[in-house]
Short mmCIF file of C-alpha atoms and ligand atoms in Angstrom, two decimals:
data_model
loop_
_atom_site.label_atom_id
_atom_site.label_comp_id
_atom_site.label_asym_id
_atom_site.label_seq_id
_atom_site.Cartn_x
_atom_site.Cartn_y
_atom_site.Cartn_z
CA ALA Y 116 0.00 0.00 0.00
CA ILE Y 117 2.85 2.38 0.83
CA GLN Y 118 6.24 2.42 -0.83
CA THR Y 119 8.85 5.08 -0.21
CA VAL Y 120 11.75 5.22 -2.63
CA ASP Y 121 14.91 6.87 -1.26
CA VAL Y 122 12.77 9.58 0.33
CA ARG Y 123 14.51 12.53 1.96
CA ARG Y 124 13.47 15.55 3.91
CA HIS Y 125 16.13 18.15 4.61
CA TYR Y 126 15.84 21.44 6.47
CA ARG Y 127 18.22 24.27 5.78
CA MET Y 128 19.10 26.23 8.94
CA GLY Y 129 21.54 28.96 8.00
CA GLU Y 130 24.75 27.16 7.09
CA ASN Y 131 23.57 23.78 8.36
CA VAL Y 132 21.42 21.14 6.75
CA ILE Y 133 19.39 18.91 9.03
CA LYS Y 134 18.68 15.58 7.39
CA ALA Y 135 15.50 14.70 9.26
CA VAL Y 136 14.73 11.85 6.83
CA ASP Y 137 17.82 10.77 4.92
CA GLY Y 138 17.08 8.18 2.24
CA VAL Y 139 14.34 5.87 3.47
CA SER Y 140 13.10 3.07 1.22
CA VAL Y 141 10.40 1.01 2.87
CA THR Y 142 7.38 -0.94 1.67
CA ILE Y 143 4.34 -1.44 3.89
CA LYS Y 144 1.75 -3.83 2.48
CA GLN Y 145 -2.02 -3.33 2.54
CA GLY Y 146 -3.40 -4.56 5.86
CA GLU Y 147 -0.05 -4.61 7.62
CA PHE Y 148 0.33 -3.26 11.18
CA ALA Y 149 3.76 -1.67 11.29
CA ALA Y 150 5.36 -0.10 14.35
CA LEU Y 151 7.91 2.67 13.76
CA LEU Y 152 10.55 2.98 16.49
CA GLY Y 153 13.68 5.02 17.06
CA THR Y 154 15.30 7.53 19.38
CA SER Y 155 14.02 11.05 19.92
CA GLY Y 156 14.81 13.11 16.82
CA SER Y 157 15.42 10.11 14.55
CA GLY Y 158 12.86 11.22 11.95
CA LYS Y 159 9.69 9.27 12.82
CA SER Y 160 7.21 12.16 12.85
CA THR Y 161 8.81 13.63 9.74
CA LEU Y 162 8.38 10.34 7.88
CA MET Y 163 4.77 10.09 9.10
CA ASN Y 164 4.00 13.60 7.84
CA LEU Y 165 5.46 12.70 4.43
CA ILE Y 166 3.32 9.56 4.16
CA ALA Y 167 0.27 11.55 5.27
CA GLY Y 168 0.81 14.04 2.47
CA LEU Y 169 1.14 16.87 4.98
CA ASP Y 170 4.72 17.60 3.98
CA ARG Y 171 6.62 17.26 0.72
CA PRO Y 172 9.90 15.34 0.43
CA SER Y 173 13.09 17.15 -0.61
CA SER Y 174 13.64 14.21 -2.98
CA GLY Y 175 12.48 10.66 -3.58
CA ALA Y 176 9.05 9.15 -4.17
CA ILE Y 177 6.18 8.14 -1.89
CA LEU Y 178 3.81 5.76 -3.63
CA VAL Y 179 0.47 5.16 -1.98
CA HIS Y 180 -1.86 2.81 -3.87
CA GLY Y 181 0.42 3.37 -6.85
CA ARG Y 182 0.27 7.17 -6.87
CA ASP Y 183 3.36 9.27 -6.10
CA LEU Y 184 2.50 11.86 -3.45
CA ALA Y 185 5.59 13.88 -4.40
CA GLN Y 186 4.00 14.53 -7.81
CA MET Y 187 0.57 15.56 -6.55
CA SER Y 188 -0.78 19.10 -6.48
CA SER Y 189 -1.98 20.60 -3.19
CA GLU Y 190 -5.60 19.86 -4.13
CA GLU Y 191 -4.81 16.24 -4.93
CA LEU Y 192 -2.92 15.88 -1.64
CA ALA Y 193 -5.84 17.39 0.27
CA LYS Y 194 -8.18 14.92 -1.42
CA TYR Y 195 -5.84 12.01 -0.60
CA ARG Y 196 -5.71 13.06 3.06
CA ARG Y 197 -9.46 13.48 3.29
CA HIS Y 198 -10.38 10.14 1.76
CA THR Y 199 -7.54 7.79 2.52
CA VAL Y 200 -5.73 8.82 5.69
CA GLY Y 201 -6.64 9.08 9.35
CA MET Y 202 -3.89 10.62 11.49
CA VAL Y 203 -3.20 10.94 15.18
CA PHE Y 204 -0.58 13.64 15.72
CA GLN Y 205 2.07 13.55 18.44
CA SER Y 206 0.63 16.82 19.73
CA PHE Y 207 -3.02 15.97 18.90
CA ASN Y 208 -3.73 19.17 16.91
CA LEU Y 209 -7.36 19.48 17.99
CA VAL Y 210 -9.14 22.72 17.08
CA PRO Y 211 -9.14 24.78 20.30
CA THR Y 212 -12.33 26.71 19.54
CA MET Y 213 -14.46 23.65 18.83
CA ASN Y 214 -15.72 21.18 21.38
CA LEU Y 215 -14.99 17.46 21.34
CA ALA Y 216 -18.01 16.45 19.24
CA GLU Y 217 -17.29 19.15 16.66
CA ASN Y 218 -13.62 18.17 16.47
CA VAL Y 219 -14.47 14.53 15.87
CA GLU Y 220 -17.09 15.48 13.27
CA LEU Y 221 -14.72 17.68 11.26
CA PRO Y 222 -13.19 15.06 8.91
CA MET Y 223 -16.66 13.94 7.89
CA ARG Y 224 -17.65 17.46 6.95
CA PHE Y 225 -14.56 17.67 4.74
CA ALA Y 226 -15.42 14.31 3.20
CA GLU Y 227 -19.00 15.53 2.68
CA VAL Y 228 -20.64 12.75 4.66
CA ASP Y 229 -24.40 13.04 5.07
CA ARG Y 230 -25.42 15.03 8.14
CA SER Y 231 -27.73 12.37 9.53
CA GLU Y 232 -24.92 9.83 9.38
CA ARG Y 233 -22.35 12.13 11.00
CA ASP Y 234 -24.07 12.32 14.37
CA ALA Y 235 -24.24 8.56 14.78
CA ARG Y 236 -20.60 8.12 13.81
CA VAL Y 237 -19.40 10.79 16.25
CA GLN Y 238 -21.28 9.10 19.09
CA ASP Y 239 -19.89 5.71 18.11
CA ALA Y 240 -16.29 6.93 17.80
CA LEU Y 241 -16.44 8.66 21.18
CA LYS Y 242 -17.97 5.63 22.84
CA ARG Y 243 -15.12 3.47 21.59
CA VAL Y 244 -12.51 5.73 23.22
CA ARG Y 245 -14.65 6.18 26.35
CA LEU Y 246 -15.20 9.91 25.98
CA SER Y 247 -19.00 10.04 25.72
CA ALA Y 248 -19.10 12.04 28.96
CA ARG Y 249 -16.95 14.82 27.48
CA LEU Y 250 -18.87 15.81 24.29
CA THR Y 251 -19.20 19.48 25.11
CA HIS Y 252 -15.66 20.04 26.42
CA ARG Y 253 -13.20 22.05 24.40
CA PRO Y 254 -9.64 20.69 24.17
CA SER Y 255 -8.41 22.93 27.01
CA GLU Y 256 -11.11 21.40 29.20
CA LEU Y 257 -9.82 17.88 28.63
CA SER Y 258 -6.94 16.02 30.27
CA GLY Y 259 -3.86 15.17 28.17
CA GLY Y 260 -4.94 11.57 27.77
CA GLU Y 261 -8.48 12.62 26.88
CA GLN Y 262 -7.12 14.88 24.13
CA GLN Y 263 -5.06 12.00 22.83
CA ARG Y 264 -8.07 9.71 22.72
CA ALA Y 265 -10.12 12.45 21.05
CA ALA Y 266 -7.47 12.70 18.33
CA LEU Y 267 -7.80 8.95 17.74
CA ALA Y 268 -11.61 9.13 17.57
CA ARG Y 269 -11.28 11.89 14.96
CA ALA Y 270 -8.79 9.81 12.94
CA LEU Y 271 -11.17 6.83 12.83
CA VAL Y 272 -14.44 8.51 12.03
CA ASN Y 273 -14.01 8.37 8.24
CA LYS Y 274 -13.02 4.69 8.33
CA PRO Y 275 -9.69 5.46 6.64
CA GLN Y 276 -7.78 2.84 4.65
CA LEU Y 277 -4.58 4.02 6.29
CA LEU Y 278 -4.23 4.96 9.96
CA LEU Y 279 -1.09 6.87 10.91
CA ALA Y 280 -0.78 7.10 14.66
CA ASP Y 281 2.13 9.07 16.15
CA GLU Y 282 2.47 7.89 19.76
CA PRO Y 283 -1.24 7.10 20.30
CA THR Y 284 -0.74 5.99 23.93
CA GLY Y 285 2.10 8.24 25.14
CA ASN Y 286 -0.21 10.10 27.52
CA LEU Y 287 -2.22 7.14 28.76
CA ASP Y 288 -1.97 4.93 31.82
CA SER Y 289 -1.36 1.29 30.98
CA ARG Y 290 -4.96 0.15 31.26
CA THR Y 291 -6.41 2.93 29.12
CA GLY Y 292 -3.47 2.50 26.73
CA GLU Y 293 -4.29 -1.17 26.39
CA GLU Y 294 -7.92 -0.40 25.51
CA ILE Y 295 -6.73 1.97 22.80
CA MET Y 296 -4.26 -0.58 21.43
CA ASN Y 297 -6.99 -3.22 21.32
CA LEU Y 298 -9.20 -0.79 19.41
CA ILE Y 299 -6.43 -0.10 16.89
CA GLN Y 300 -5.65 -3.77 16.53
CA GLU Y 301 -9.33 -4.50 15.99
CA LEU Y 302 -9.45 -2.06 13.07
CA ASN Y 303 -6.56 -3.94 11.56
CA THR Y 304 -7.97 -7.44 12.01
CA THR Y 305 -11.64 -6.74 11.26
CA LEU Y 306 -11.48 -3.91 8.70
CA GLY Y 307 -8.06 -4.61 7.22
CA THR Y 308 -6.93 -1.03 7.90
CA THR Y 309 -3.23 -0.54 7.19
CA ILE Y 310 -1.60 0.83 10.32
CA VAL Y 311 1.66 2.67 10.86
CA MET Y 312 2.15 3.46 14.52
CA VAL Y 313 5.04 5.37 16.07
CA THR Y 314 5.74 4.21 19.59
CA HIS Y 315 8.61 4.51 22.02
CA GLU Y 316 7.63 1.35 23.82
CA ARG Y 317 9.16 -1.66 22.17
CA SER Y 318 7.11 -4.09 24.23
CA LEU Y 319 3.92 -2.43 22.95
CA ALA Y 320 5.17 -2.69 19.38
CA GLU Y 321 6.08 -6.34 19.72
CA ARG Y 322 2.77 -7.18 21.32
CA TYR Y 323 0.46 -5.55 18.76
CA ALA Y 324 2.29 -4.90 15.49
CA ASN Y 325 3.13 -7.60 12.98
CA ARG Y 326 6.23 -5.71 11.85
CA LEU Y 327 8.85 -3.42 13.41
CA ILE Y 328 10.68 -0.65 11.52
CA PHE Y 329 13.61 1.12 13.16
CA LEU Y 330 14.83 4.65 12.33
CA GLY Y 331 18.12 6.23 13.39
CA ASP Y 332 19.42 9.63 12.24
CA GLY Y 333 16.86 9.71 9.45
CA LYS Y 334 17.77 6.30 8.04
CA MET Y 335 16.28 2.86 8.37
CA LEU Y 336 18.23 0.50 10.61
CA ASP Y 337 18.35 -3.26 10.58
CA ALA Y 338 16.02 -4.77 13.17
CA GLY Y 339 17.67 -4.81 16.55
CA GLU Y 340 20.58 -2.59 15.53
CA PRO Y 341 20.98 0.14 18.16
CA ALA Y 342 20.71 3.77 17.01
CA THR Y 343 24.05 5.46 16.47
CA THR Y 344 23.42 8.55 18.65
CA ALA Z 244 7.38 21.28 51.94
CA ILE Z 245 3.90 20.82 50.40
CA GLN Z 246 0.74 20.12 52.31
CA THR Z 247 -2.70 20.07 50.73
CA VAL Z 248 -5.66 20.14 53.09
CA ASP Z 249 -8.90 18.73 51.63
CA VAL Z 250 -8.18 20.57 48.39
CA ARG Z 251 -10.85 20.55 45.70
CA ARG Z 252 -11.16 21.82 42.16
CA HIS Z 253 -14.58 21.67 40.58
CA TYR Z 254 -15.67 22.74 37.10
CA ARG Z 255 -19.23 23.72 36.41
CA MET Z 256 -20.38 22.64 32.93
CA GLY Z 257 -24.01 23.64 32.49
CA GLU Z 258 -25.96 21.42 34.89
CA ASN Z 259 -23.01 19.16 35.67
CA VAL Z 260 -20.15 19.57 38.10
CA ILE Z 261 -16.88 17.86 37.26
CA LYS Z 262 -14.91 17.12 40.39
CA ALA Z 263 -11.44 17.08 38.87
CA VAL Z 264 -9.79 17.13 42.31
CA ASP Z 265 -12.18 16.01 45.01
CA GLY Z 266 -10.75 16.38 48.51
CA VAL Z 267 -7.03 15.60 48.41
CA SER Z 268 -4.97 15.81 51.60
CA VAL Z 269 -1.35 14.93 51.04
CA THR Z 270 1.95 15.96 52.58
CA ILE Z 271 5.17 15.87 50.57
CA LYS Z 272 8.31 16.54 52.59
CA GLN Z 273 11.21 18.72 51.54
CA GLY Z 274 13.63 16.69 49.43
CA GLU Z 275 11.16 13.92 48.69
CA PHE Z 276 10.83 12.45 45.20
CA ALA Z 277 7.14 11.63 44.80
CA ALA Z 278 5.57 9.98 41.77
CA LEU Z 279 1.91 10.74 41.06
CA LEU Z 280 0.05 7.99 39.22
CA GLY Z 281 -3.53 7.34 38.13
CA THR Z 282 -5.74 6.70 35.15
CA SER Z 283 -6.36 9.23 32.38
CA GLY Z 284 -8.63 11.95 33.75
CA SER Z 285 -8.04 11.11 37.41
CA GLY Z 286 -6.93 14.66 38.31
CA LYS Z 287 -3.14 14.52 38.20
CA SER Z 288 -2.49 17.58 35.99
CA THR Z 289 -5.17 19.52 37.87
CA LEU Z 290 -3.48 18.80 41.19
CA MET Z 291 -0.09 19.74 39.71
CA ASN Z 292 -1.47 23.08 38.48
CA LEU Z 293 -2.86 23.80 41.95
CA ILE Z 294 0.48 23.08 43.63
CA ALA Z 295 2.23 25.21 41.00
CA GLY Z 296 0.00 28.15 41.84
CA LEU Z 297 -1.27 28.26 38.25
CA ASP Z 298 -4.82 27.49 39.25
CA ARG Z 299 -6.86 28.24 42.37
CA PRO Z 300 -8.68 25.55 44.35
CA SER Z 301 -12.49 25.68 44.69
CA SER Z 302 -11.88 24.98 48.38
CA GLY Z 303 -9.21 23.71 50.75
CA ALA Z 304 -5.67 24.85 51.47
CA ILE Z 305 -2.32 24.33 49.75
CA LEU Z 306 0.56 25.09 52.08
CA VAL Z 307 3.98 25.43 50.51
CA HIS Z 308 6.76 26.28 52.95
CA GLY Z 309 4.03 27.24 55.38
CA ARG Z 310 2.20 29.72 53.12
CA ASP Z 311 -1.31 28.98 51.85
CA LEU Z 312 -1.41 29.46 48.07
CA ALA Z 313 -5.22 29.70 48.21
CA GLN Z 314 -4.86 32.94 50.19
CA MET Z 315 -2.26 34.60 47.95
CA SER Z 316 -2.91 37.44 45.55
CA SER Z 317 -2.05 37.03 41.85
CA GLU Z 318 1.20 38.96 42.35
CA GLU Z 319 2.22 36.79 45.27
CA LEU Z 320 1.43 33.64 43.26
CA ALA Z 321 3.49 34.93 40.32
CA LYS Z 322 6.39 35.59 42.67
CA TYR Z 323 6.03 32.10 44.20
CA ARG Z 324 6.08 30.51 40.73
CA ARG Z 325 9.06 32.54 39.61
CA HIS Z 326 11.26 31.84 42.62
CA THR Z 327 10.20 28.49 43.95
CA VAL Z 328 8.75 26.32 41.20
CA GLY Z 329 10.07 24.78 38.00
CA MET Z 330 7.37 23.07 35.94
CA VAL Z 331 7.31 20.72 32.98
CA PHE Z 332 3.83 20.74 31.44
CA GLN Z 333 2.15 17.75 29.85
CA SER Z 334 1.92 19.75 26.62
CA PHE Z 335 5.26 21.54 27.10
CA ASN Z 336 3.88 25.10 26.64
CA LEU Z 337 6.98 26.50 24.93
CA VAL Z 338 6.66 29.96 23.39
CA PRO Z 339 6.20 29.35 19.65
CA THR Z 340 7.76 32.61 18.50
CA MET Z 341 10.99 32.20 20.47
CA ASN Z 342 13.78 29.79 19.70
CA LEU Z 343 15.05 27.13 22.08
CA ALA Z 344 17.72 29.27 23.76
CA GLU Z 345 15.25 32.13 24.31
CA ASN Z 346 12.64 29.76 25.71
CA VAL Z 347 15.08 28.28 28.20
CA GLU Z 348 16.32 31.75 29.19
CA LEU Z 349 12.83 33.11 29.88
CA PRO Z 350 12.44 32.08 33.57
CA MET Z 351 15.76 33.76 34.39
CA ARG Z 352 14.61 37.02 32.85
CA PHE Z 353 11.48 36.88 35.01
CA ALA Z 354 13.64 36.15 38.06
CA GLU Z 355 15.93 39.04 37.09
CA VAL Z 356 19.08 36.97 36.87
CA ASP Z 357 22.18 38.83 35.69
CA ARG Z 358 22.58 38.77 31.92
CA SER Z 359 26.15 37.44 31.97
CA GLU Z 360 25.07 34.54 34.11
CA ARG Z 361 22.03 33.70 31.97
CA ASP Z 362 24.00 32.67 28.90
CA ALA Z 363 26.15 30.18 30.78
CA ARG Z 364 23.11 28.64 32.48
CA VAL Z 365 21.21 28.24 29.20
CA GLN Z 366 24.18 26.45 27.63
CA ASP Z 367 24.55 24.21 30.66
CA ALA Z 368 20.84 23.32 30.86
CA LEU Z 369 20.73 22.48 27.16
CA LYS Z 370 23.85 20.38 27.36
CA ARG Z 371 22.32 18.30 30.15
CA VAL Z 372 19.29 17.43 28.03
CA ARG Z 373 21.44 16.94 24.91
CA LEU Z 374 19.92 19.78 22.89
CA SER Z 375 23.01 21.94 22.29
CA ALA Z 376 22.68 21.33 18.55
CA ARG Z 377 19.17 22.83 18.47
CA LEU Z 378 19.70 26.31 20.03
CA THR Z 379 18.26 28.29 17.14
CA HIS Z 380 15.25 26.07 16.44
CA ARG Z 381 11.77 27.27 17.29
CA PRO Z 382 9.43 24.74 18.95
CA SER Z 383 7.78 23.85 15.62
CA GLU Z 384 11.23 22.96 14.30
CA LEU Z 385 11.83 20.45 17.07
CA SER Z 386 10.68 16.86 17.44
CA GLY Z 387 8.12 16.00 20.16
CA GLY Z 388 10.79 14.54 22.40
CA GLU Z 389 13.06 17.52 21.83
CA GLN Z 390 10.26 19.87 22.89
CA GLN Z 391 9.75 17.79 25.99
CA ARG Z 392 13.43 17.96 26.90
CA ALA Z 393 13.45 21.70 26.19
CA ALA Z 394 10.59 22.11 28.66
CA LEU Z 395 12.67 20.31 31.28
CA ALA Z 396 15.74 22.45 30.62
CA ARG Z 397 13.58 25.54 31.07
CA ALA Z 398 12.17 24.19 34.35
CA LEU Z 399 15.66 23.61 35.78
CA VAL Z 400 17.41 26.78 34.79
CA ASN Z 401 16.40 28.73 37.93
CA LYS Z 402 17.47 25.88 40.23
CA PRO Z 403 13.96 25.67 41.71
CA GLN Z 404 13.32 24.25 45.19
CA LEU Z 405 10.34 22.38 43.78
CA LEU Z 406 10.25 20.62 40.43
CA LEU Z 407 6.80 19.65 39.14
CA ALA Z 408 7.13 17.40 36.10
CA ASP Z 409 3.96 16.27 34.31
CA GLU Z 410 4.92 13.22 32.24
CA PRO Z 411 8.56 14.29 31.59
CA THR Z 412 9.37 11.19 29.52
CA GLY Z 413 6.06 10.44 27.77
CA ASN Z 414 7.51 11.35 24.36
CA LEU Z 415 10.94 9.81 24.77
CA ASP Z 416 12.41 6.48 23.73
CA SER Z 417 13.59 4.40 26.66
CA ARG Z 418 17.27 5.35 26.45
CA THR Z 419 16.67 9.09 26.22
CA GLY Z 420 13.98 8.74 28.88
CA GLU Z 421 16.47 7.06 31.18
CA GLU Z 422 18.95 9.92 30.73
CA ILE Z 423 16.24 12.40 31.67
CA MET Z 424 15.21 10.38 34.72
CA ASN Z 425 18.84 10.18 35.86
CA LEU Z 426 19.12 13.94 35.51
CA ILE Z 427 15.95 14.48 37.57
CA GLN Z 428 17.10 12.00 40.21
CA GLU Z 429 20.48 13.74 40.37
CA LEU Z 430 18.78 17.05 41.18
CA ASN Z 431 17.02 15.30 44.02
CA THR Z 432 20.08 13.56 45.49
CA THR Z 433 22.68 16.31 44.97
CA LEU Z 434 20.63 19.51 45.33
CA GLY Z 435 17.83 18.22 47.53
CA THR Z 436 15.19 19.47 45.09
CA THR Z 437 11.68 18.32 46.04
CA ILE Z 438 10.21 16.48 43.07
CA VAL Z 439 6.63 15.65 42.17
CA MET Z 440 6.48 13.73 38.93
CA VAL Z 441 3.37 12.53 37.11
CA THR Z 442 4.02 9.38 35.17
CA HIS Z 443 1.92 6.65 33.62
CA GLU Z 444 4.68 4.12 33.91
CA ARG Z 445 4.61 2.44 37.26
CA SER Z 446 7.96 0.74 36.71
CA LEU Z 447 9.57 4.14 36.15
CA ALA Z 448 7.98 5.48 39.33
CA GLU Z 449 9.14 2.52 41.40
CA ARG Z 450 12.63 2.75 40.03
CA TYR Z 451 13.28 6.45 40.64
CA ALA Z 452 10.80 7.86 43.15
CA ASN Z 453 11.01 7.24 46.87
CA ARG Z 454 7.23 7.52 47.21
CA LEU Z 455 4.16 6.69 45.12
CA ILE Z 456 0.86 8.61 45.30
CA PHE Z 457 -2.22 7.26 43.50
CA LEU Z 458 -5.17 9.32 42.29
CA GLY Z 459 -8.54 8.01 41.12
CA ASP Z 460 -11.60 10.13 40.26
CA GLY Z 461 -10.00 13.16 41.91
CA LYS Z 462 -9.30 11.39 45.21
CA MET Z 463 -6.21 9.82 46.71
CA LEU Z 464 -6.25 6.01 46.72
CA ASP Z 465 -4.42 3.64 49.01
CA ALA Z 466 -1.23 2.35 47.44
CA GLY Z 467 -1.98 -0.53 45.11
CA GLU Z 468 -5.73 0.00 45.13
CA PRO Z 469 -7.01 -0.06 41.55
CA ALA Z 470 -8.85 3.02 40.24
CA THR Z 471 -12.62 2.70 40.32
CA THR Z 472 -13.29 3.60 36.66
N1 ATP R 774 -11.31 23.33 32.28
C1 ATP R 774 -11.97 22.17 32.49
N2 ATP R 774 -13.33 22.15 32.45
C2 ATP R 774 -14.00 21.00 32.67
N3 ATP R 774 -13.45 19.82 32.93
C3 ATP R 774 -12.11 19.78 32.99
C4 ATP R 774 -11.29 20.94 32.77
N4 ATP R 774 -9.99 20.59 32.86
C5 ATP R 774 -9.97 19.28 33.14
N5 ATP R 774 -11.24 18.78 33.21
C6 ATP R 774 -11.64 17.40 33.53
O1 ATP R 774 -11.07 17.09 34.80
C7 ATP R 774 -10.60 15.73 34.82
C8 ATP R 774 -9.19 15.68 35.33
O2 ATP R 774 -8.32 16.29 34.41
P1 ATP R 774 -6.74 16.18 34.56
O3 ATP R 774 -6.14 16.94 33.42
O4 ATP R 774 -6.31 16.60 35.92
O5 ATP R 774 -6.49 14.61 34.41
P2 ATP R 774 -5.13 13.78 34.36
O6 ATP R 774 -5.12 12.86 35.52
O7 ATP R 774 -3.97 14.69 34.21
O8 ATP R 774 -5.31 12.92 33.06
P3 ATP R 774 -4.25 12.44 31.94
O9 ATP R 774 -3.54 11.28 32.55
O10 ATP R 774 -5.14 12.03 30.81
O11 ATP R 774 -3.36 13.58 31.60
C9 ATP R 774 -10.75 15.20 33.38
O12 ATP R 774 -11.79 14.26 33.33
C10 ATP R 774 -11.06 16.42 32.54
O13 ATP R 774 -12.04 16.15 31.53
N1 ATP R 775 11.01 22.44 10.71
C1 ATP R 775 12.19 21.93 11.11
N2 ATP R 775 13.33 22.63 10.90
C2 ATP R 775 14.51 22.11 11.29
N3 ATP R 775 14.68 20.93 11.89
C3 ATP R 775 13.58 20.20 12.12
C4 ATP R 775 12.28 20.65 11.76
N4 ATP R 775 11.38 19.71 12.13
C5 ATP R 775 12.09 18.71 12.70
N5 ATP R 775 13.41 19.00 12.69
C6 ATP R 775 14.49 18.16 13.19
O1 ATP R 775 14.43 16.92 12.49
C7 ATP R 775 14.74 15.84 13.37
C8 ATP R 775 13.66 14.77 13.27
O2 ATP R 775 12.44 15.26 13.77
P1 ATP R 775 11.20 14.30 14.03
O3 ATP R 775 10.10 15.13 14.59
O4 ATP R 775 10.88 13.54 12.80
O5 ATP R 775 11.78 13.29 15.12
P2 ATP R 775 11.04 12.10 15.90
O6 ATP R 775 11.73 10.83 15.55
O7 ATP R 775 9.57 12.17 15.68
O8 ATP R 775 11.38 12.44 17.39
P3 ATP R 775 10.53 12.25 18.76
O9 ATP R 775 10.65 10.81 19.09
O10 ATP R 775 11.29 13.13 19.71
O11 ATP R 775 9.15 12.71 18.50
C9 ATP R 775 14.85 16.43 14.78
O12 ATP R 775 16.21 16.39 15.19
C10 ATP R 775 14.35 17.85 14.66
O13 ATP R 775 15.10 18.77 15.44
MG1 MG R 776 8.00 12.62 16.90
MG1 MG R 777 -2.63 15.07 32.71
#
């Protein structure tokens, strides 16, 4: 489903170049549940943003269902994001002026889902992440873990083919985290959703994912090879 | 050093009242390293904000070094925060328009530290959290874990008597997380800094803290008692 071909993302900072992603070639098949691991600053979020079509590579190709994201126009990328991808950001990125229900509903409005259907799906998504009692809260009126779960509910509401989750349980206690992981795993086993999940917890990755990908200094490492920094 | 006396923080939402902190009486001695654990939404960040003087209780007292925060004026609370507390927020709260060095310097400017001294302390704080190579980056140009470490560097730069750290390693891989925990523990053992750390990882708490406090539904639980939700 996803194939990156020598993809790079560089940032120029004055005289320096930061090679956030530095030549990554990886193939993730349809229906796979891949965990992306690596030290802080190794390029995980950058790679996720490239696959999500939220950022453009400096060079290389990103093929999703055969189409190269690097060649798409902004409108085509927006359409790809709306219809294919559900994303949980490392910092949640909820809209501060909207309440929880409105935030979760947002992707469906962009995808032009029927209004009658939207309500039911919002309720269902929030029930699954156990936030039904927080519908009217704005993000600042939610705990960190509640915001994280809200971001997941929003990512799921359009039943995306591809779920990109950047640290979906980083702010959750182990029991709540486990519920969330079971929910994500269920999407994979029952709906065949392709999943790429960044996590810092190797044990979590080994328990739920069927494949581990390691990044170090913007490059892919062999499984088990320690990062160089 | 810190004593809360039946402290409560309620939020009114229309007809409902949310009892985020619901009668917590806890004493944390000077120099203690306390870990605060509990499920998502159990009131940990709310309690931390009350102890930091960033939020006022609905009722009850919060005595820090003998003074009741609930009785202080806004100016007195600001002074308390500036001189006594260093805080790492669950969502970091770095200033988006300033770069890393400026963000870390900020508490010293508020505390009116001499300019010549400030530079050296910023460099030292950033070296300890391994961010010397990111001085000129703004928060949006840093990875999640780098932002988290920057927030810690900022919290330490005034050598506070009390360090309140809300999930200081939630966005860090285990090796980087360990370095950060060693740094925090070192403050406690060498400088006698009182530490209250929220964490979701019980193993981390047991390894570094000398005391565990459990919250559930806004109340303190007996050690080992599972949360009711
Ligand atoms: N401003 C607010 N208005 C209404 N309810 C709030 C507000 N802030 C927090 N809450 C509620 O208070 C409860 C406790 O929040 P708090 O942030 O203290 O939890 P927490 O223990 O830090 O959770 P987490 O582990 O998810 O970070 C949550 O259920 C939250 O929805
Ligand atoms: N806009 C930017 N400009 C310059 N450098 C950047 C920018 N965004 C990210 N970086 C740098 O690129 C590197 C990779 O960032 P990225 O966010 O992908 O790391 P990560 O693996 O997700 O880390 P973490 O585990 O801490 O979240 C980091 O060292 C970061 O400082
Ligand atoms: Mg990241
Ligand atoms: Mg919290």
